[in-house]
Coordinates of C-alpha atoms in Angstrom, one line a residue:
M1 CA -2.5 -18.7 -12.9
S2 CA -2.8 -18.7 -16.7
A3 CA -6.4 -17.9 -17.1
R4 CA -6.9 -14.6 -18.7
T5 CA -10.6 -14.2 -19.0
T6 CA -11.9 -15.6 -15.7
T7 CA -11.7 -13.7 -12.4
P8 CA -8.5 -15.0 -10.6
W9 CA -10.2 -15.2 -7.1
P10 CA -7.0 -16.9 -5.6
L11 CA -5.0 -13.8 -6.5
V12 CA -7.7 -11.5 -5.1
A13 CA -7.8 -13.5 -1.9
L14 CA -3.9 -13.4 -1.6
F15 CA -3.8 -9.7 -2.4
T16 CA -6.5 -9.2 0.5
A17 CA -4.5 -11.2 3.0
G18 CA -1.3 -9.4 2.1
Y19 CA -2.7 -5.9 2.2
L20 CA -5.1 -6.3 5.3
A21 CA -2.3 -5.5 7.9
P22 CA -1.5 -2.1 6.4
Y23 CA -5.2 -1.5 6.3
L24 CA -5.8 -2.4 9.9
L25 CA -2.4 -0.7 11.1
P26 CA -4.2 2.3 12.8
T27 CA -6.4 0.1 15.0
V28 CA -3.4 -2.2 15.6
V29 CA -1.2 0.7 16.8
G30 CA -4.2 2.2 18.8
R31 CA -4.8 -1.1 20.5
L32 CA -1.1 -1.6 21.3
D33 CA -1.2 1.9 22.9
S34 CA -4.0 1.2 25.2
G35 CA -3.8 -2.5 25.6
L36 CA -0.2 -2.7 26.5
N37 CA 0.0 0.9 28.1
L38 CA 2.6 2.1 25.6
T39 CA 3.2 5.7 24.5
A40 CA 2.1 6.7 21.2
T41 CA 5.7 6.9 20.0
R42 CA 6.4 3.3 21.1
S43 CA 3.3 1.8 19.7
G44 CA 3.8 3.8 16.5
A45 CA 7.3 2.4 16.3
I46 CA 6.0 -1.1 16.4
G47 CA 3.7 -0.3 13.5
S48 CA 6.6 1.1 11.5
A49 CA 8.6 -2.0 12.2
L50 CA 5.7 -4.1 10.8
L51 CA 5.7 -2.1 7.6
L52 CA 9.5 -2.0 7.3
S53 CA 9.5 -5.8 7.7
S54 CA 6.7 -6.0 5.0
A55 CA 8.7 -3.8 2.6
S56 CA 11.8 -5.9 3.2
A57 CA 9.9 -9.0 2.1
G58 CA 8.9 -7.4 -1.1
F59 CA 12.5 -6.5 -1.9
L60 CA 13.7 -9.9 -1.2
S61 CA 10.9 -11.8 -3.0
A62 CA 10.7 -9.7 -6.1
S63 CA 13.0 -11.8 -8.2
R64 CA 12.2 -15.2 -6.5
V65 CA 8.5 -15.7 -7.1
H66 CA 8.7 -17.6 -10.5
R67 CA 12.1 -19.2 -9.4
V68 CA 10.8 -20.7 -6.2
G69 CA 7.3 -21.0 -7.2
P70 CA 4.2 -18.8 -6.3
R71 CA 2.5 -21.5 -4.3
V72 CA 5.5 -22.1 -2.1
L73 CA 6.1 -18.5 -1.5
A74 CA 2.3 -17.6 -0.9
R75 CA 2.1 -20.4 1.6
L76 CA 5.3 -19.3 3.4
G77 CA 4.0 -15.8 3.6
L78 CA 0.6 -16.9 4.9
T79 CA 2.3 -19.3 7.5
L80 CA 4.5 -16.4 8.7
A81 CA 1.4 -14.2 9.0
V82 CA -0.5 -16.7 11.0
L83 CA 2.5 -17.5 13.4
G84 CA 3.5 -13.9 13.7
Y85 CA 0.2 -12.1 14.2
G86 CA -1.2 -15.1 16.1
T87 CA 1.6 -15.0 18.5
A88 CA 1.3 -11.2 18.9
A89 CA -2.5 -11.5 19.5
L90 CA -2.1 -14.1 22.2
T91 CA 0.6 -12.7 24.3
G92 CA 0.9 -9.7 26.5
S93 CA 4.7 -9.8 26.4
L94 CA 6.1 -6.7 24.7
P95 CA 9.1 -8.5 23.1
A96 CA 6.9 -11.3 21.9
V97 CA 4.3 -8.7 20.4
V98 CA 7.1 -6.9 18.6
G99 CA 8.7 -10.0 17.3
G100 CA 5.2 -11.3 16.3
A101 CA 4.5 -8.1 14.4
V102 CA 7.8 -8.2 12.6
V103 CA 7.4 -11.9 11.5
G104 CA 3.9 -11.2 10.6
G105 CA 4.8 -8.2 8.6
F106 CA 7.3 -10.2 6.7
G107 CA 4.6 -12.8 5.9
S108 CA 2.2 -10.1 4.7
G109 CA 5.0 -8.6 2.4
T110 CA 5.7 -12.1 1.0
A111 CA 2.1 -12.8 0.2
T112 CA 1.9 -9.3 -1.4
A113 CA 5.0 -9.8 -3.5
V114 CA 3.5 -13.0 -4.9
A115 CA 0.1 -11.5 -5.7
A116 CA 1.7 -8.3 -7.3
T117 CA 4.1 -10.4 -9.4
L118 CA 1.3 -12.7 -10.8
I119 CA -1.0 -9.7 -11.3
A120 CA 1.5 -8.0 -13.3
G121 CA 1.8 -10.9 -15.6
R122 CA -1.9 -10.9 -16.6
L123 CA -3.5 -9.2 -19.5
D124 CA -6.0 -7.6 -17.1
P125 CA -4.0 -6.5 -14.1
H126 CA -6.1 -3.4 -13.6
R127 CA -9.4 -5.3 -13.0
T128 CA -7.7 -7.9 -10.9
T129 CA -6.1 -5.3 -8.5
T130 CA -9.3 -3.3 -8.5
L131 CA -11.2 -6.3 -7.2
G132 CA -8.4 -7.0 -4.6
L133 CA -8.5 -3.4 -3.4
L134 CA -12.2 -3.4 -3.0
S135 CA -12.1 -6.9 -1.3
V136 CA -9.6 -5.7 1.3
S137 CA -11.4 -2.5 1.8
A138 CA -14.6 -4.2 2.5
L139 CA -12.9 -6.6 4.8
A140 CA -11.0 -4.0 6.7
G141 CA -14.2 -1.8 7.0
A142 CA -16.1 -4.9 8.5
V143 CA -13.2 -5.4 11.0
Y144 CA -13.3 -1.7 12.0
L145 CA -16.9 -1.9 12.6
T146 CA -16.6 -5.1 14.5
V147 CA -13.5 -4.6 16.7
P148 CA -15.0 -2.1 19.1
H149 CA -17.8 -4.6 20.1
L150 CA -15.3 -7.4 20.9
G151 CA -13.8 -5.9 23.9
P152 CA -10.5 -4.1 24.7
G153 CA -7.0 -5.4 24.3
H154 CA -4.6 -5.4 21.4
G155 CA -5.3 -9.0 20.2
V156 CA -8.5 -8.6 18.2
P157 CA -7.2 -6.9 15.1
L158 CA -4.1 -9.0 15.0
A159 CA -6.2 -12.1 15.2
A160 CA -8.2 -10.9 12.3
I161 CA -5.2 -10.7 10.1
A162 CA -4.1 -14.2 11.2
L163 CA -7.5 -15.7 10.6
T164 CA -7.7 -14.2 7.2
A165 CA -4.4 -15.8 6.2
V166 CA -5.8 -19.2 7.4
A167 CA -8.9 -18.6 5.3
V168 CA -6.8 -17.9 2.2
W169 CA -4.5 -20.9 2.6
P170 CA -6.7 -23.4 0.8
L171 CA -6.9 -21.2 -2.3
T172 CA -3.1 -21.3 -2.7
G173 CA -3.5 -24.8 -4.2
R174 CA -4.7 -23.2 -7.4
L175 CA -1.4 -21.2 -7.7
R176 CA 1.5 -22.5 -9.8
A177 CA 3.7 -24.8 -7.9
A178 CA 7.1 -23.9 -9.6
V179 CA 8.7 -23.1 -13.0
P180 CA 9.0 -26.3 -15.1
D181 CA 12.5 -27.4 -16.1
A182 CA 11.7 -26.5 -19.7
E183 CA 11.2 -22.9 -18.8
H184 CA 14.4 -22.5 -16.8
T185 CA 16.4 -21.4 -19.9
T186 CA 13.8 -18.6 -20.5
D187 CA 13.7 -17.8 -16.9
T188 CA 17.4 -17.4 -16.7
A189 CA 17.5 -15.3 -19.9
A190 CA 15.0 -12.9 -18.3
A191 CA 16.6 -12.8 -15.0
R192 CA 18.3 -9.4 -15.7
L193 CA 16.0 -6.5 -14.8
P194 CA 15.0 -4.6 -17.9
H195 CA 14.7 -0.8 -17.9
R196 CA 16.9 -0.6 -14.8
R197 CA 17.4 3.2 -15.0
A198 CA 13.7 3.9 -15.2
G199 CA 12.8 1.4 -12.6
V200 CA 15.4 2.9 -10.0
V201 CA 14.0 6.3 -10.7
L202 CA 10.5 5.3 -10.1
A203 CA 11.3 3.4 -6.9
A204 CA 13.4 6.3 -5.5
T205 CA 10.7 8.9 -6.4
L206 CA 7.8 6.8 -5.2
L207 CA 9.6 6.3 -1.9
C208 CA 9.7 10.3 -1.5
W209 CA 6.3 10.5 -2.8
S210 CA 4.8 8.1 -0.3
L211 CA 6.9 9.7 2.4
A212 CA 5.7 13.2 1.8
Q213 CA 2.0 12.1 1.9
N214 CA 2.3 9.9 4.9
S215 CA 4.0 12.7 6.7
L216 CA 0.9 14.8 6.5
W217 CA -1.4 11.7 7.1
G218 CA 0.3 10.9 10.3
V219 CA -0.6 14.2 11.9
S220 CA -3.9 14.9 10.0
G221 CA -5.9 14.1 13.1
R222 CA -3.9 16.5 15.2
I223 CA -4.3 19.2 12.5
G224 CA -8.2 18.9 12.6
L225 CA -8.3 18.8 16.3
T226 CA -5.9 21.5 17.4
Q227 CA -5.5 23.7 14.4
A228 CA -8.9 23.6 12.9
H229 CA -10.6 23.3 16.2
L230 CA -12.9 20.5 15.3
S231 CA -14.4 17.8 17.5
E232 CA -13.2 14.2 17.3
V233 CA -16.7 13.3 15.9
T234 CA -16.3 15.9 13.1
V235 CA -12.8 14.8 12.2
G236 CA -13.8 11.3 12.0
A237 CA -16.8 12.2 9.7
V238 CA -14.3 14.0 7.4
F239 CA -12.1 11.0 7.3
A240 CA -15.0 8.7 6.6
V241 CA -16.1 10.8 3.6
A242 CA -12.4 10.8 2.5
L243 CA -12.4 7.0 2.6
G244 CA -15.5 7.0 0.2
A245 CA -13.7 9.5 -2.0
G246 CA -10.6 7.2 -2.1
L247 CA -12.9 4.3 -3.4
V248 CA -14.4 6.6 -6.0
G249 CA -10.9 7.5 -7.0
V250 CA -10.2 3.7 -7.5
V251 CA -13.3 3.2 -9.6
L252 CA -12.4 6.4 -11.6
A253 CA -8.9 5.1 -12.2
S254 CA -10.3 1.8 -13.5
A255 CA -12.7 3.6 -15.8
L256 CA -10.2 6.0 -17.3
G257 CA -7.4 3.4 -18.0
P258 CA -5.0 4.6 -20.5
R259 CA -7.2 7.2 -22.1
L260 CA -5.2 10.2 -20.5
G261 CA -1.8 8.6 -21.2
V262 CA 0.5 8.1 -18.3
A263 CA 2.4 11.3 -17.9
L264 CA -0.5 13.6 -17.4
P265 CA -2.1 11.6 -14.6
I266 CA 1.2 11.2 -12.7
G267 CA 2.7 14.7 -13.2
G268 CA -0.5 16.6 -13.2
G269 CA -2.1 14.6 -10.5
T270 CA 0.9 14.9 -8.3
A271 CA 0.9 18.6 -8.6
V272 CA -2.8 18.8 -7.5
I273 CA -2.1 16.4 -4.6
A274 CA 0.7 18.9 -3.5
V275 CA -1.9 21.8 -3.5
C276 CA -4.3 19.5 -1.5
I277 CA -1.6 18.8 1.0
A278 CA -0.8 22.5 1.5
V279 CA -4.4 23.4 1.9
S280 CA -5.1 20.6 4.4
A281 CA -1.9 21.4 6.5
A282 CA -2.9 25.1 6.7
A283 CA -6.5 24.3 7.5
T284 CA -8.1 26.5 10.3
D285 CA -11.7 25.5 9.9
L286 CA -13.9 22.7 8.7
T287 CA -14.3 23.9 5.0
S288 CA -10.6 24.0 4.3
F289 CA -9.8 20.8 6.3
A290 CA -12.5 18.8 4.7
A291 CA -11.7 20.1 1.1
G292 CA -8.0 19.3 1.4
E293 CA -8.4 15.9 2.9
I294 CA -11.3 14.6 0.7
A295 CA -9.7 15.9 -2.6
W296 CA -6.3 14.5 -1.6
N297 CA -7.8 11.0 -0.8
A298 CA -9.7 11.0 -4.0
L299 CA -6.7 11.7 -6.1
Y300 CA -4.2 9.6 -4.3
P301 CA -5.2 6.1 -5.6
I302 CA -5.6 7.5 -9.1
V303 CA -2.1 8.7 -9.4
L304 CA -0.7 5.7 -7.6
S305 CA -2.4 3.4 -9.8
Y306 CA -0.6 4.9 -12.9
V307 CA 2.8 4.9 -11.2
I308 CA 2.6 1.2 -10.2
G309 CA 1.1 0.5 -13.7
L310 CA 4.1 2.0 -15.2
A311 CA 6.3 0.0 -13.0
A312 CA 4.4 -3.2 -14.1
S313 CA 5.0 -2.2 -17.7
L314 CA 8.7 -2.2 -17.3
D315 CA 8.9 -5.9 -16.5
G316 CA 6.3 -8.4 -17.4
R317 CA 7.6 -10.7 -14.7
G318 CA 6.3 -8.2 -12.2
R319 CA 9.7 -7.5 -10.5
W320 CA 9.6 -3.7 -10.9
A321 CA 6.0 -3.6 -9.7
V322 CA 7.0 -5.4 -6.4
L323 CA 10.1 -3.4 -5.9
V324 CA 8.4 0.0 -6.7
G325 CA 5.6 -1.0 -4.3
S326 CA 8.0 -2.0 -1.5
A327 CA 9.8 1.3 -2.0
S328 CA 6.5 3.0 -1.5
S329 CA 6.0 0.9 1.7
L330 CA 9.3 2.3 3.1
G331 CA 8.1 5.8 2.5
T332 CA 4.8 4.9 4.2
A333 CA 6.6 3.5 7.2
A334 CA 8.8 6.5 7.7
G335 CA 6.2 9.2 6.9
P336 CA 4.6 9.6 10.3
V337 CA 7.9 10.2 12.1
V338 CA 9.0 12.7 9.5
G339 CA 5.7 14.6 9.8
S340 CA 5.9 14.8 13.5
V341 CA 9.4 16.2 13.3
L342 CA 8.5 18.7 10.7
A343 CA 5.4 19.8 12.6
A344 CA 7.4 20.3 15.7
Q345 CA 10.0 22.4 13.9
V346 CA 8.1 24.6 11.5
G347 CA 4.5 23.9 12.4
F348 CA 1.7 22.3 10.4
A349 CA 1.4 24.9 7.8
G350 CA 5.1 25.1 7.3
M351 CA 5.3 21.3 7.1
G352 CA 2.6 21.5 4.4
V353 CA 4.7 23.7 2.3
V354 CA 7.8 21.6 2.6
L355 CA 6.0 18.4 1.8
A356 CA 4.1 20.0 -1.2
G357 CA 7.5 21.3 -2.5
G358 CA 9.0 17.8 -2.2
L359 CA 6.1 16.3 -4.1
L360 CA 6.5 18.8 -7.0
V361 CA 10.2 18.0 -7.1
A362 CA 9.4 14.2 -7.2
A363 CA 6.8 14.7 -9.9
V364 CA 9.5 15.8 -12.4
P365 CA 11.5 12.5 -12.8
M366 CA 8.4 10.4 -12.5
T367 CA 6.8 12.3 -15.4
V368 CA 10.0 12.1 -17.4
V369 CA 10.1 8.3 -17.0
A370 CA 6.3 8.1 -18.0
L371 CA 7.1 10.3 -21.1
R372 CA 10.0 8.1 -22.2
A373 CA 8.0 5.0 -21.7
G374 CA 5.3 6.4 -23.9
R375 CA 7.7 7.4 -26.7
A376 CA 9.1 3.8 -26.4
R377 CA 5.6 2.4 -26.7
V378 CA 5.9 0.4 -23.6
P379 CA 2.4 -1.0 -22.9
V380 CA 1.5 0.6 -19.7
V381 CA -1.3 -1.0 -17.7
S382 CA -2.9 0.9 -14.7
V383 CA -2.5 -1.1 -11.5
E384 CA -3.5 0.0 -8.1
V385 CA -1.5 -1.2 -5.3
V386 CA -2.6 1.1 -2.5
A387 CA -1.2 -0.5 0.6
E388 CA -1.4 2.3 3.0
Q389 CA -5.0 3.3 3.2
R390 CA -5.4 6.9 4.1
A391 CA -9.0 6.9 5.6
Y392 CA -8.4 4.0 8.0
E393 CA -5.2 5.6 9.3
A394 CA -6.9 9.0 9.6
A395 CA -9.9 7.7 11.3
T396 CA -7.8 6.6 14.4
A397 CA -5.1 9.4 14.1
A398 CA -7.3 11.6 16.2

């Protein structure tokens, strides 16, 4: 994809296919729970395995997209997604479902890696990823509205992911097949990752950043029901408003661009998120619960967009964007387990304090990297790669 002024719809479509599984993970896990008669822990473990497989694909693909060819890797990822999710949707055998989820997750991660790499190499990555985010949000919303009317069982949401991969396949013909021989010298010279220290710091801190937030997210429904004493309908309404706030946050991040620099949105935004998490975790009524959840979901995509944008600026070939995004996926996968353990040990409010403190600690090195990148005049572009979507997960957490 070399066009710089036209909308790269194949990338938007590939982005959508890659991120749809994390968007639909709550309903996938919920349907596994009821459809296969699994415990919440076992169905959640399958969801975590899917995310871990997706993150692994990102790590493995980060340096291979240009070398192997975007078209080849994209088609490989979509094929694995169709086979994996399709198999999991059509079988009632638990081992086959687990295997299908893992294979499908690897396919989703591969497709995501290709999309993130190519988007990072564009002059307008912010616009492209905003379109991708809005596209996958709309598709996932349609699936969430449709799934309840298509009968019980675990197969419907998995089939939706597989069918999306099938629909996107024809568009991969517009992706680059491979790196021409004349470019191999340049490709080899650029093989070494630039800004390694900054990239490693960003990857490590974003893993912790996502871990802290998803630790709360995994138990947000329980906080609303058991601690704030709200009904399931009310909790669902709060999460629906939070979803809208998240989309507003995406639009706001797009509008702000680099106007505020990078360090302030990352450092200051993370500090405010820490306060929101503490408020939400300690909530005992509707006002505090709604305020914490809605403000948190509005800020989350804004801060994440600048972090991933900073990662993209460290390497024009998109490798740091993919690696940092995959590190975030690892934190997302482990978050619910950590949140459940902390809540059991110190209670919801105590968990909120621990997570908020962890976020404040993580904000320091992230801000330092942003400041140094600014002094070095690294061209930072804001890129949203918000794989784990809060509102959808919370809507079924209750």
